[in-house]
Coordinates of C-alpha atoms and ligand atoms in Angstrom, one line a residue:
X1 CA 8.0 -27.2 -11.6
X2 CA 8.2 -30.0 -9.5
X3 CA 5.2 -32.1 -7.9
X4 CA 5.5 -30.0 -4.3
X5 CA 2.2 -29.4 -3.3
X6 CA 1.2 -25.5 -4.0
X7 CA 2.5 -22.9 -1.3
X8 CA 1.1 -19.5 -2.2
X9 CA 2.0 -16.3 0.1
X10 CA 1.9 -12.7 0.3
X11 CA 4.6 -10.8 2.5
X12 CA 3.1 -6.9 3.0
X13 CA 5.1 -4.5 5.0
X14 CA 3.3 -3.0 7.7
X15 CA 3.8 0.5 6.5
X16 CA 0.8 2.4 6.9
X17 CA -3.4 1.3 6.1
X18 CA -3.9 -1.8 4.7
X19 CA -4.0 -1.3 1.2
X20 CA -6.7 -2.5 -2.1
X21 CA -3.2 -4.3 -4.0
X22 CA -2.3 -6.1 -0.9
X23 CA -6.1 -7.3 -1.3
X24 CA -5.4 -8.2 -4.9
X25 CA -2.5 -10.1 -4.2
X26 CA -4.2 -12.0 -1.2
X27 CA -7.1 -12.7 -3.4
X28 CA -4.9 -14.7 -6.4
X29 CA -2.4 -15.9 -3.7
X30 CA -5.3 -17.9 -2.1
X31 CA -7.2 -18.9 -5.3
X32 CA -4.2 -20.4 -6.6
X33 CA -3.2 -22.3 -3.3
X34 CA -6.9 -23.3 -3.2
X35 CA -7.1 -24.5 -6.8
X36 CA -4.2 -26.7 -6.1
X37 CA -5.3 -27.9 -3.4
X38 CA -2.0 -26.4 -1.1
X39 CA -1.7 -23.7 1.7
X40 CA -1.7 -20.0 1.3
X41 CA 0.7 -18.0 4.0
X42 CA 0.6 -14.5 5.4
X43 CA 4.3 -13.7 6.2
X44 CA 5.1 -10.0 7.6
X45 CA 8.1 -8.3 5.8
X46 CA 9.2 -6.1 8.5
X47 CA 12.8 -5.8 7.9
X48 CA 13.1 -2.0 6.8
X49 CA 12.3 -0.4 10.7
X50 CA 12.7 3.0 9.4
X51 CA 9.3 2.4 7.6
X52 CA 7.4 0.2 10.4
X53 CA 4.3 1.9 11.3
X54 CA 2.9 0.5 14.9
X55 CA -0.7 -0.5 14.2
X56 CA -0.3 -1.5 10.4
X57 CA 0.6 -5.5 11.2
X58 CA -3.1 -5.8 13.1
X59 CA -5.0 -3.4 10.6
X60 CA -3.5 -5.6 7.6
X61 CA -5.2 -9.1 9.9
X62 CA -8.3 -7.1 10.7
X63 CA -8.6 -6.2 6.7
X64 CA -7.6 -9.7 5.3
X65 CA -9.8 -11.4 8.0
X66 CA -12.9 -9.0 6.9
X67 CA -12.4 -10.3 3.2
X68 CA -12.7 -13.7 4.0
X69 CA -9.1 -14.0 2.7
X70 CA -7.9 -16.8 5.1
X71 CA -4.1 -17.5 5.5
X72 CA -3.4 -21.1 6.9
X73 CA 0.0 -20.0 8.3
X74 CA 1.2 -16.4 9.3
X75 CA 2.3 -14.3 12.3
X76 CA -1.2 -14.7 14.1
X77 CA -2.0 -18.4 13.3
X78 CA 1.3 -20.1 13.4
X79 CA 2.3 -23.1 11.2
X80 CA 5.4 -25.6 10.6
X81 CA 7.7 -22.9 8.7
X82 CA 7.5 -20.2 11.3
X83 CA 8.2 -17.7 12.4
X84 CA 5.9 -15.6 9.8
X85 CA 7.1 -12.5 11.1
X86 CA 10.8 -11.2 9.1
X87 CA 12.0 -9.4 12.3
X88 CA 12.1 -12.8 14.2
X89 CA 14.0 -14.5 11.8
X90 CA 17.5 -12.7 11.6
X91 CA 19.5 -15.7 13.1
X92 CA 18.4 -17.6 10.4
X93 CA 19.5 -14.6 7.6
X94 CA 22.7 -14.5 9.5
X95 CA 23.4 -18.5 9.2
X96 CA 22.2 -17.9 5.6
X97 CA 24.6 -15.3 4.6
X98 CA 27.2 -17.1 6.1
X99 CA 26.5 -20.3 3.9
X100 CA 26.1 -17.9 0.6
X101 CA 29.5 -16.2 0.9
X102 CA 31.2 -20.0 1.8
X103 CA 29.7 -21.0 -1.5
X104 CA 31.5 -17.8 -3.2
X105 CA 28.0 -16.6 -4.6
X106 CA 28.1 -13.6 -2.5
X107 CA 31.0 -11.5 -0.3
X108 CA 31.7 -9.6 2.0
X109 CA 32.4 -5.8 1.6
X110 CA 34.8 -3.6 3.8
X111 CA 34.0 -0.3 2.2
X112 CA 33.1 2.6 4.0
X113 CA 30.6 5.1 3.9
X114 CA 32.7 7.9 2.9
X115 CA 34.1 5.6 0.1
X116 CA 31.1 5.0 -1.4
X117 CA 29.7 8.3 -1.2
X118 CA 32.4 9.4 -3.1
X119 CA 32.4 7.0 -5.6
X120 CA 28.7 7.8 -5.9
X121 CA 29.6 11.7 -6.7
X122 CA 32.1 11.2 -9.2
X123 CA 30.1 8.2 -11.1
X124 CA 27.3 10.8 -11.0
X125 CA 29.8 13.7 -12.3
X126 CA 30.6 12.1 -15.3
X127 CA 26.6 11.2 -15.7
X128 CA 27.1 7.4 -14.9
X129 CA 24.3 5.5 -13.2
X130 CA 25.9 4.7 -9.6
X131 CA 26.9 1.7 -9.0
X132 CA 29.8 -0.9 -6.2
X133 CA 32.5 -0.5 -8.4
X134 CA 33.3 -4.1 -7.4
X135 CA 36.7 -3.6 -5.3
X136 CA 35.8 -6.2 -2.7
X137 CA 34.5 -8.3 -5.0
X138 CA 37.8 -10.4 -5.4
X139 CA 39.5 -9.6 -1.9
X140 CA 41.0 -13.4 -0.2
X141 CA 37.3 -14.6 1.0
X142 CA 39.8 -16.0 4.1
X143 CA 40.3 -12.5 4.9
X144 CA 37.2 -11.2 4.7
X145 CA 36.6 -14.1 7.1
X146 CA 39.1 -12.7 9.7
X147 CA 38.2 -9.0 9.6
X148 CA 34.4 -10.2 10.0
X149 CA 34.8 -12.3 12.9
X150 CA 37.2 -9.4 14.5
X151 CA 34.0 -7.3 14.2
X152 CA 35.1 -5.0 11.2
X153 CA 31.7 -3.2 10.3
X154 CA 30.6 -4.5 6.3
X155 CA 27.8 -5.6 4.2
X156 CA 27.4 -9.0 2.4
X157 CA 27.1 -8.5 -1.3
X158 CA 25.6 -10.2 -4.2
X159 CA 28.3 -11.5 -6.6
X160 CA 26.5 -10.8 -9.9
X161 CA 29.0 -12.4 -13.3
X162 CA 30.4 -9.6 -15.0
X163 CA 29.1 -10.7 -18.2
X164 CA 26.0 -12.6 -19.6
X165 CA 22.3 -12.5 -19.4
X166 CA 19.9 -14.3 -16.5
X167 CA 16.8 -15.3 -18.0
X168 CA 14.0 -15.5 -15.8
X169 CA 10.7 -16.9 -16.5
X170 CA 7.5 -15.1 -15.6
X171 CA 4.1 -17.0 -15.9
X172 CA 2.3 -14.0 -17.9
X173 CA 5.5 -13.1 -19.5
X174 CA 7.4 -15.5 -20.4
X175 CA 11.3 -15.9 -20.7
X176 CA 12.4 -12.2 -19.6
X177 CA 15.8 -11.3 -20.0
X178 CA 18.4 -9.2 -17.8
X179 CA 22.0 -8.2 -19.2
X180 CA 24.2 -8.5 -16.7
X181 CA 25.4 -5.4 -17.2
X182 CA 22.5 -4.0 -16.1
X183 CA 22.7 -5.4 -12.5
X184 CA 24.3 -4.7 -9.4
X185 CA 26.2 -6.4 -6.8
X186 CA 23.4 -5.8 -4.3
X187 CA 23.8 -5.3 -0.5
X188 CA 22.6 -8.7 0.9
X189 CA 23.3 -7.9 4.5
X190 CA 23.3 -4.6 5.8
X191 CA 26.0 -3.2 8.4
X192 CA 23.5 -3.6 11.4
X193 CA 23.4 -7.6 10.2
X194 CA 19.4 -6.9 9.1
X195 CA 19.1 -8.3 5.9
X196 CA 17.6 -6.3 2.6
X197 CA 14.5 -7.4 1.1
X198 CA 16.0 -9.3 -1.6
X199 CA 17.9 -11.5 0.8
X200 CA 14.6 -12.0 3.2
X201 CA 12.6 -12.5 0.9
X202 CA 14.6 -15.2 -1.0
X203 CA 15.6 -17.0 2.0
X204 CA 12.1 -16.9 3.6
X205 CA 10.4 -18.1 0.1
X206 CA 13.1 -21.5 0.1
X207 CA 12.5 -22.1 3.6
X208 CA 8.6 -22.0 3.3
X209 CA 8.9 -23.6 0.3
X210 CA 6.8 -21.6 -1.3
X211 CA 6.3 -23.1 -5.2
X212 CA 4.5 -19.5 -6.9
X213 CA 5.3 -16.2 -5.9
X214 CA 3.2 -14.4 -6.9
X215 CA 3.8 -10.6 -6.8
X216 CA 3.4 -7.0 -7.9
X217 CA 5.1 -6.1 -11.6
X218 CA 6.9 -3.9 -9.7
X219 CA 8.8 -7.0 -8.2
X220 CA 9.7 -8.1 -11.8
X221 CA 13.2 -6.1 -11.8
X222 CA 14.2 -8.0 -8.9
X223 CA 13.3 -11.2 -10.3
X224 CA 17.1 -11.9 -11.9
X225 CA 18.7 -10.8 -8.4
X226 CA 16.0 -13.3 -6.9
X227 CA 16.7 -16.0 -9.7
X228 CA 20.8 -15.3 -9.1
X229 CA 20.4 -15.7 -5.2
X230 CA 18.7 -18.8 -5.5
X231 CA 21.0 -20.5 -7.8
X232 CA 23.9 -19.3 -5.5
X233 CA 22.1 -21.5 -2.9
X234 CA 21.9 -24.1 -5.4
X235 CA 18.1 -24.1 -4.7
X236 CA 15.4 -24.5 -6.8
X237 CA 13.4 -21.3 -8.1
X238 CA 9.9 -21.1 -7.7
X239 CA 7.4 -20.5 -10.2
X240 CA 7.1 -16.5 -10.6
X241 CA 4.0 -14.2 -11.7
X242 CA 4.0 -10.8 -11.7
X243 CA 0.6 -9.2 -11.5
X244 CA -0.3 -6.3 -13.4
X245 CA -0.4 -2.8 -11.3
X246 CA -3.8 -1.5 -10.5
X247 CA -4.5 1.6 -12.3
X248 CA -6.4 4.9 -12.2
X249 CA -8.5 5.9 -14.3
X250 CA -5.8 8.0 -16.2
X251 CA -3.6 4.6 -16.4
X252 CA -0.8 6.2 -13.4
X253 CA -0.1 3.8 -10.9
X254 CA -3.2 3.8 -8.4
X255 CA -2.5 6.4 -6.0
X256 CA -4.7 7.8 -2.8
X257 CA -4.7 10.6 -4.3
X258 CA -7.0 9.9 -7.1
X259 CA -9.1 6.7 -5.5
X260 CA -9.1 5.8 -1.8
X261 CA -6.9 3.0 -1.0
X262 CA -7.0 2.0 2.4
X263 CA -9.2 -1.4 2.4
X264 CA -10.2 0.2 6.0
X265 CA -12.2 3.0 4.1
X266 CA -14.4 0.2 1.7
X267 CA -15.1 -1.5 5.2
X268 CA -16.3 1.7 6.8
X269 CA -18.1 2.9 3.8
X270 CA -20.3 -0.5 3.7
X271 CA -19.0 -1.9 0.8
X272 CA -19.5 -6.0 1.2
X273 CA -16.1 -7.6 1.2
X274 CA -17.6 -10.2 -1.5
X275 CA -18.6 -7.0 -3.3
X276 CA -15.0 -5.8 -3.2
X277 CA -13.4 -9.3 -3.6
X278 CA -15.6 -9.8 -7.0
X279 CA -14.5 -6.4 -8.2
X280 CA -10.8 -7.5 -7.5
X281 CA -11.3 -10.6 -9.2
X282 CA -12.2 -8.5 -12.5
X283 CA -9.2 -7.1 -12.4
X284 CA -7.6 -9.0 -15.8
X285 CA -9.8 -11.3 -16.0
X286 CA -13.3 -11.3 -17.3
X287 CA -15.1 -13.9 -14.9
X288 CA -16.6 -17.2 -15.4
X289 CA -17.3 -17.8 -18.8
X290 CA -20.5 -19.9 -17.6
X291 CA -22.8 -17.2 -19.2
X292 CA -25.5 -17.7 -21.4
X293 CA -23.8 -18.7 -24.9
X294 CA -20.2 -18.8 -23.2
X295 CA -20.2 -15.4 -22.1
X296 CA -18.6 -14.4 -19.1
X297 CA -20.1 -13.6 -16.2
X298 CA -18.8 -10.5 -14.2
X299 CA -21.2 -10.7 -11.0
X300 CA -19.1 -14.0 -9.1
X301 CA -18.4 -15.7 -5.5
X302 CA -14.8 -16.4 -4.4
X303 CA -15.9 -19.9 -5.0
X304 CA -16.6 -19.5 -8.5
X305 CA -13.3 -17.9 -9.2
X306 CA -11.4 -21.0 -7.3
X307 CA -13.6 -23.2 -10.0
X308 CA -12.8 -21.1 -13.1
X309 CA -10.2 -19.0 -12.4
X310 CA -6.9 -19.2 -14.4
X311 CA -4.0 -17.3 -13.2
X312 CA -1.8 -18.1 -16.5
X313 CA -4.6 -16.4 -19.2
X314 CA -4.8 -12.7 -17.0
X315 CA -4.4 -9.8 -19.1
X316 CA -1.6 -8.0 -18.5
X317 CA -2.9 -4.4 -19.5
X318 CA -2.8 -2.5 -16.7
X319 CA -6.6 -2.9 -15.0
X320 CA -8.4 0.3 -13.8
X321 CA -9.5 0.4 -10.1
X322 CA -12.9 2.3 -11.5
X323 CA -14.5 3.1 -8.4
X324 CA -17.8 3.5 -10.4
X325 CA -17.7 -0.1 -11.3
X326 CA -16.8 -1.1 -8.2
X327 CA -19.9 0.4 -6.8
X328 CA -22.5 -1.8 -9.3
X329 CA -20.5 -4.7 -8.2
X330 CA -20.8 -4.1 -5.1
X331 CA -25.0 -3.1 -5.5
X332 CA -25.1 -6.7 -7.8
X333 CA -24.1 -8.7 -4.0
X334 CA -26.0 -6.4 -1.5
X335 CA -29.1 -6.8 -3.9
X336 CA -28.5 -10.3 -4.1
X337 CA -28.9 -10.3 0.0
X338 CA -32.1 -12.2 0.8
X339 CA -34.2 -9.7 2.5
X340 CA -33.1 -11.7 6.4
X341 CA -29.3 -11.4 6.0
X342 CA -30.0 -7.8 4.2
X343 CA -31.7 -7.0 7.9
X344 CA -28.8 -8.4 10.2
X345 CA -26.0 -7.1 7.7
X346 CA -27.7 -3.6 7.8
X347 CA -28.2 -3.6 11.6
X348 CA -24.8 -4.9 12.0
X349 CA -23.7 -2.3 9.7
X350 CA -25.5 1.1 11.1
X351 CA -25.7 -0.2 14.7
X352 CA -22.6 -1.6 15.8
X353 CA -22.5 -0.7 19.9
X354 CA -19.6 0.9 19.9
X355 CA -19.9 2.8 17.3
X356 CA -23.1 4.2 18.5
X357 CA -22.2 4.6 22.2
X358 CA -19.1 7.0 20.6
X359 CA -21.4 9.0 18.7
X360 CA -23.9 9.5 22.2
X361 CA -21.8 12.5 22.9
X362 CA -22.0 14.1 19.7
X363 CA -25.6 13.8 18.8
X364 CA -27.0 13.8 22.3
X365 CA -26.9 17.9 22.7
X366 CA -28.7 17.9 19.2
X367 CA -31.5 16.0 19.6
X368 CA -34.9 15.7 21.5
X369 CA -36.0 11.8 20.0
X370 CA -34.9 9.2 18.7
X371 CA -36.9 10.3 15.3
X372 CA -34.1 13.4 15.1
X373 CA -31.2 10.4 15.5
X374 CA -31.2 9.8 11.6
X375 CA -31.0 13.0 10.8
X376 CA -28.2 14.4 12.8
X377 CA -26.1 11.8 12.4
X378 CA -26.4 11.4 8.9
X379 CA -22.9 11.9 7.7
X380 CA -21.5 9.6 10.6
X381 CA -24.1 6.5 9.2
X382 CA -24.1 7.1 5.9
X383 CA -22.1 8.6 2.7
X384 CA -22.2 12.2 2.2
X385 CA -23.0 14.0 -1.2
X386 CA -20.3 16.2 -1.9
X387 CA -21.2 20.4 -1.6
X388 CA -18.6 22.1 -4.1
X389 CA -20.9 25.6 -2.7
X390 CA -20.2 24.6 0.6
X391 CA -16.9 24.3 -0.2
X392 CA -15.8 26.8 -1.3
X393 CA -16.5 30.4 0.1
X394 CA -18.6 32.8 -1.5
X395 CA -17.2 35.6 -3.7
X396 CA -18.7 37.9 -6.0
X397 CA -17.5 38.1 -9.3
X398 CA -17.1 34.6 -11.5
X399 CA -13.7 34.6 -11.6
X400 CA -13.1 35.9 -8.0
X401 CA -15.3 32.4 -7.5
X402 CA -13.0 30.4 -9.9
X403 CA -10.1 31.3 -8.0
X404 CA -11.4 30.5 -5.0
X405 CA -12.7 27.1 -6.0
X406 CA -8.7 26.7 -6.9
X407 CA -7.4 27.5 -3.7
X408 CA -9.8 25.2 -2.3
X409 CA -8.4 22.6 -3.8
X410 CA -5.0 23.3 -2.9
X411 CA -6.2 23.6 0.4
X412 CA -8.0 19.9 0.8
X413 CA -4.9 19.0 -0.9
X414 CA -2.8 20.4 2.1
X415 CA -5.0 19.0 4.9
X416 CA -5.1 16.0 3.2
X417 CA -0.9 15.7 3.7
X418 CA -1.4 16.7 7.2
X419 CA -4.1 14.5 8.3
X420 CA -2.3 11.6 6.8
X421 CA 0.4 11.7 9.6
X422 CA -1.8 12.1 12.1
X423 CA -1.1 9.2 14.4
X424 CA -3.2 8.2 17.1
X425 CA -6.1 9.5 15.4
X426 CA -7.6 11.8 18.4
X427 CA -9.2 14.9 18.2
X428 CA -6.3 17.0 20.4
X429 CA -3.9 15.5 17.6
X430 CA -6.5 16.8 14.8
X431 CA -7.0 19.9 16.4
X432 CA -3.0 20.7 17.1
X433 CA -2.2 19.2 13.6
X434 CA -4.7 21.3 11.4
X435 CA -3.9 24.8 13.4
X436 CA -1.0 25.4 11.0
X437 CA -3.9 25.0 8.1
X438 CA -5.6 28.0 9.3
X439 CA -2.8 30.1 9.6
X440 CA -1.6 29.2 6.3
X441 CA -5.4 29.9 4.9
X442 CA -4.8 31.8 1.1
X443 CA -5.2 34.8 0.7
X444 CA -8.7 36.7 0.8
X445 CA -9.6 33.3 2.9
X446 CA -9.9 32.8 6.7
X447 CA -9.0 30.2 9.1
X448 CA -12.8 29.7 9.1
X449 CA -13.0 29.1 5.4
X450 CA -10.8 26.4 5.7
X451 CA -12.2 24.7 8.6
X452 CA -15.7 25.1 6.9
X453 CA -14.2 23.3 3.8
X454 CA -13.1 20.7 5.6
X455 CA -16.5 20.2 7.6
X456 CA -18.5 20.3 4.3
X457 CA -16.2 17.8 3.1
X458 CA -17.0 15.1 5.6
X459 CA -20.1 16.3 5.9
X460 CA -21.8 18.1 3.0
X461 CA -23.3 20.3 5.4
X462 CA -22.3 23.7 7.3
X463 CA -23.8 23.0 11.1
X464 CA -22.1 20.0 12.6
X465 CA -21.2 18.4 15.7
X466 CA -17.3 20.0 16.8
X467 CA -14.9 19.0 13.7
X468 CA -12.4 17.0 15.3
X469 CA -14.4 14.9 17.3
X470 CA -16.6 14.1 14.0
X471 CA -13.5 13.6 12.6
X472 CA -12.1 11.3 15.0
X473 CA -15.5 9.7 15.1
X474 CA -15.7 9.2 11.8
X475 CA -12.3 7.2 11.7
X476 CA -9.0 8.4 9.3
X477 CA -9.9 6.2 6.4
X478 CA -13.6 7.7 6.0
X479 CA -12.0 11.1 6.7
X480 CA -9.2 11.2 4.2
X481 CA -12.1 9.2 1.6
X482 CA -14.3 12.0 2.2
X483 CA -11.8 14.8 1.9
X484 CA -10.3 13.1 -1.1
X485 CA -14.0 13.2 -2.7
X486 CA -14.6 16.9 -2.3
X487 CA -11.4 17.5 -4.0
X488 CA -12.4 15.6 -7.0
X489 CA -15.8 17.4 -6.6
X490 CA -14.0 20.4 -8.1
X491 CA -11.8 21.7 -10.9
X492 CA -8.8 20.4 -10.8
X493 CA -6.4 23.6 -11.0
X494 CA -4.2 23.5 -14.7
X495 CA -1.4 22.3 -14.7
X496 CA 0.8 25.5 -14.4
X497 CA -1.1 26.9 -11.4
X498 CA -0.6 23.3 -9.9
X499 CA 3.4 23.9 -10.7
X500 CA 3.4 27.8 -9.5
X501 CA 2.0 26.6 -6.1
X502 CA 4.3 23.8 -5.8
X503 CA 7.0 26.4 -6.5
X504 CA 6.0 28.9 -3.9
X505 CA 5.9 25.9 -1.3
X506 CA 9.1 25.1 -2.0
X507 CA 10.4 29.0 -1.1
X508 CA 7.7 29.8 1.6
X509 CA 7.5 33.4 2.3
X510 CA 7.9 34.4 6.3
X511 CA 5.6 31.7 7.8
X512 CA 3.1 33.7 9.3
X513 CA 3.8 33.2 13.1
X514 CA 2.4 29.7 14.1
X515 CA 2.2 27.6 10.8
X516 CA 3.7 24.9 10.4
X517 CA 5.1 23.4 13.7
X518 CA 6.6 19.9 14.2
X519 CA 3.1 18.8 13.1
X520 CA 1.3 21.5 10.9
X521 CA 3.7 21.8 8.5
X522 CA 2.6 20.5 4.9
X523 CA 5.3 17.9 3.1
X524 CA 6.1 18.4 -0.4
X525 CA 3.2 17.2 -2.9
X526 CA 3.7 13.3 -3.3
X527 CA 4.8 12.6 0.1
X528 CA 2.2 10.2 1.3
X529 CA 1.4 9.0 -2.4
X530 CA 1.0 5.3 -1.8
Ligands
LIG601 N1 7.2 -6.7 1.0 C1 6.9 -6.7 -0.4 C2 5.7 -5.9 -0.7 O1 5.3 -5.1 0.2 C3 6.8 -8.1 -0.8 C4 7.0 -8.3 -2.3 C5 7.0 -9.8 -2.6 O2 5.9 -10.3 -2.6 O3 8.1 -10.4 -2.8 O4 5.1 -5.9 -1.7

C-alpha cells in the first residue's frame, strides 16, 4: 500500500435499529484510522430505497455518538469528500458509469425484463445457477451509445473475462482466489440510473480515498467484483479486511432472535457504552497483553485498544456475542465508576426529565408518595426478572402445562414479528397491531392469556399500568429485548413441533373473523431476522 495517510469508513444502510455489527465495524474502523494517525468516515449507503426505513439514518448517529465512536466526516458533520450520503451522489455514479463503459470495462445492456426472466426459467429448468448469458456483452459499444442517449431503458454491466482467476488479497486471509467462472457480469447501473452497491460502494471508496475497507466477511464474495471494478478504472485497490461475523452462542450468524441486537436496547438497558465497546473489542482479540507476566488483559479503555490493538493478528473464528460475558464486562467499568460519576451516571440514567415526565401518567393513578414511586415503576427503571409462571397460563395436568408453555412460545414468537413492524411506536399502533394476536390466541387459550404473556414479559408481573402505553413507554428496543427474554425463559418447542406450526401457518385454516389485517397479520418465521 502506498504512503496515503489512513482513511477508514463504515457505510451502514439505514434499514431498521442501529445494529451491535455496525458497532463492531465502527469500533476497528476508528482504531485503525486512529492508530495511523488518519480520519475515520461515516458514509450512508442509501441506494436500495425499497429498504430505507425513515428514522434509521438519525438512530444509527444517536447510537455511534453514544459510543463515543466519532466520525471526522459523514452526513451530519461534513468534510472535503462529501456528500457522505449515497442518495446525493448519483450525478457522480452517472459520470462514473459513463467513464467505465468508454474504458470497455463495463457495457451497456438492452435486454428486457421478459428476456431475462426467461432466460432465468430455463437456466433454472435444466438445474443451472442463473446467470446474463452475456448477449450484450460484445454489441458495437457505438451503438449502445446511440440507443442510450435516445433514452432506450438498460443497465450498465460489469464486463467480467471469461476465463481466469482474480486474486484478491484479504488482511486476515491472505491471497483469496475467485475463478472466473464463478462470477457474473453484475448490473452496475440499474434501469432507474441508481447505482447497485457494488458500483457505489466502489466509486465512493476511490473518491474518499479510503486506504482500508474494512468490512463484514459477508463482503468477502464481493471483494473480486470490487477488485475487477477498480482495475477497470485503472485505480488503485485499497487494502481489504474482512471481519469475522458475530456469532450466537450456537455459532449461527447473530440474529435478534436469539440475542438482542439493536445497540438502542444496550443504551436503554444501562449498559455503559465503554462497557459495550470493551466487550466488542474482545471480539477476536484477547486484549492488551500488559498483564501481569504478559498476560492479556480483557477489562480495557478505547484508548488502550488504539495503543495495543492489531487489526492484522484477529482471530478469525467466528466470535460469540455471549451476552453473559458482556454483562461482567460491562459490571468490571460501572464498578470501576468512582463513587461521584457512579451518582451523576445513575441519576442521569434513572432520572432523565423526559423520561420521567412520560411515565407521570402512568404511575400517578398508582401511587400516594413518592416512597411508592420505586416500586410501581419498577419494570420502566429497571430490568425485569423473567416469570415463565406468569407466562404461561395455568393448566392442570403436567403435560396439559407443557403444551401450554409451547404455545407460549410460539406466541411471543408471533408478537414478536408483529411488533417489529410497528412504526411510529404509539400505543394506538400497538393496540391496532396486536388485536390480530388475540384473535389468533391457540387453542384452550384466550385473548387475555396472550395479552397477560406479553405484560409479564415486559414486566414479570400481572398488575400493570395499560399494556400499550407501558409498552410505548418502555420504548421498541426494551420491548422486543424483554419479549425476546421471556421466550428464551422457556422450552424451546422440538424441532418438529417448531416445523408442524410453521406448516399450519403456511395453510391457515379460516382466519377467525378479525386476524390478521393489513397490520395483525404474522410474516413467515425469519422475516425480520437481522
Ligand atoms: N452497506 C453495506 C453494509 O450495510 C456496506 C458494506 C461495506 O462496508 O462495503 O454493510
Amino acid at each position: 500500500m502506498s504512503d496515503r495517510p489512513v482513511r477508514t469508513r463504515i457505510a451502514p444502510s439505514p434499514t431498521g435499529d442501529p445494529h451491535v455489527g455496525t458497532a463492531y465495524m465502527g469500533l476497528v474502523n476508528l482504531v485503525v484510522a486512529r492508530q495511523g494517525g488518519g480520519q475515520f468516515l461515516l458514509r450512508i449507503d442509501d441506494t436500495d430505497r425499497t429498504r430505507y426505513r425513515a428514522g434509521s439514518e438519525e438512530a444509527i448517529f444517536e447510537a455511534l455518538r453514544w459510543l463515543g465512536l466519532t466520525w471526522d466526516e459523514g452526513p451530519d458533520v461534513g468534510g472535503p469528500k462529501g456528500p457522505y450520503r449515497q442518495s446525493e451522489r448519483t450525478a457522480l455514479y452517472r459520470e462514473h458509469a459513463d467513464l467505465f463503459v468508454a474504458r470497455g470495462a463495463g457495457y451497456r445492456c438492452f435486454c428486457s425484463k421478459e428476456r431475462l426472466d426467461a432466460l432465468r426459467d430455463e437456466q433454472r429448468a435444466r438445474k443451472e445457477t442463473p446467470r446474463y448469458d452475456g448477449r450484450c456483452r460484445d454489441a458495437d459499444p457505438a451503438e449502445g451509445a446511440r440507443r442510450a442517449a435516445a433514452g432506450e431503458p438498460h443497465v450498465v454491466r460489469l464486463r467480467v473475462p471469461t476465463d481466469g482467476t482474480t486474486t484478491v488479497r484479504d488482511l486476515l486471509r491472505g491471497d483469496v482466489t475467485f475463478p472466473h467462472a464463478d462470477l457474473q457480469d453484475q448490473v452496475l447501473v440499474k434501469e432507474d440510473g441508481f447505482p447497485t452497491y457494488h458500483f457505489a460502494s466502489c466509486v465512493d471508496d476511490h473518491l474518499m480515498e479510503i486506504t482500508h475497507i474494512i468490512r463484514a466477511e459477508e463482503w468477502l464474495t464481493s471483494a473480486p467484483l470490487h477488485a475487477l471494478i477498480f482495475a477497470g478504472f485503472g485505480w488503485e485497490l485499497p487494502v481489504l479486511c474482512h471481519m469475522p461475523l458475530l456469532r450466537n452462542a450456537d455459532k449461527s450468524k447473530i440474529s435478534k432472535r436469539k440475542n438482542p441486537t439493536s445497540l438502542l436496547y444496550y443504551r436503554d438497558a444501562g449498559f455503559l457504552p465503554e462497557g459495550l465497546l470493551n466487550f466488542l473489542g474482545l471480539m477476536g482479540w484477547g486484549g492488551p497483553k500488559d498483564g501481569e507476566g504478559g498476560a492479556s488483559r480483557e477489562v480495557f479503555t478505547l484508548d488502550d485498544m488504539v495503543r495495543h490493538f492489531r487489526l492484522a493478528e484477529l482471530a478469525l473464528g467466528g466470535p460469540v456475542f455471549d451476552p453473559a460475558k458482556l454483562r461482567h464486562i460491562n459490571a468490571a467499568h460501572l464498578r470501576a465508576l468512582p463513587a461521584r460519576t457512579f451518582a451523576a451516571r445513575a441519576l442521569a440514567f434513572l432520572a432523565d426529565e423526559s423520561r420521567l415526565e412520560a411515565l407521570a401518567p402512568l404511575v400517578l393513578p398508582r401511587m400516594e408518595t413518592f416512597g411508592q414511586l420505586a416500586q410501581v415503576a419498577d419494570f420502566f427503571l429497571g430490568d425485569v426478572t423473567q416469570r415463565p409462571d406468569l407466562l404461561v397460563p395455568a393448566r392442570k395436568t403436567p403435560p396439559e402445562q407443557a403444551a401450554a408453555a409451547e404455545e407460549a412460545w410460539f406466541a411471543l414468537g408471533d408478537a414478536l414479528e408483529v411488533l417489529e413492524r410497528v412504526d411510529p411506536w404509539t400505543a394506538a399502533n400497538l393496540d391496532q397491531a396486536c388485536r390480530g394476536l388475540g384473535d389468533a390466541a391457540p387453542a384452550g387459550w384466550k385473548p387475555k392469556d396472550v395479552f397477560m404473556a406479553l405484560r409479564a414479559a415486559i414486566s414479570g408481573k400481572t398488575a400493570t399500568p395499560p399494556l400499550w402505553e407501558s409498552m410505548e413507554l418502555l420504548g421498541k428496543s426494551r420491548t422486543l429485548g424483554r419479549l425476546g427474554d421471556a421466550r428464551r425463559a422457556l422450552p424451546e418447542p422440538s424441532k418438529k413441533a417448531q416445523e408442524r406450526r410453521e406448516k399450519a401457518r403456511r395453510a391457515p385454516p379460516a382466519a377467525p373473523a378479525g386476524a390478521g389485517g393489513p397490520t395483525g397479520a404474522p410474516t413467515p418465521a425469519g422475516a425480520g431476522e437481522a
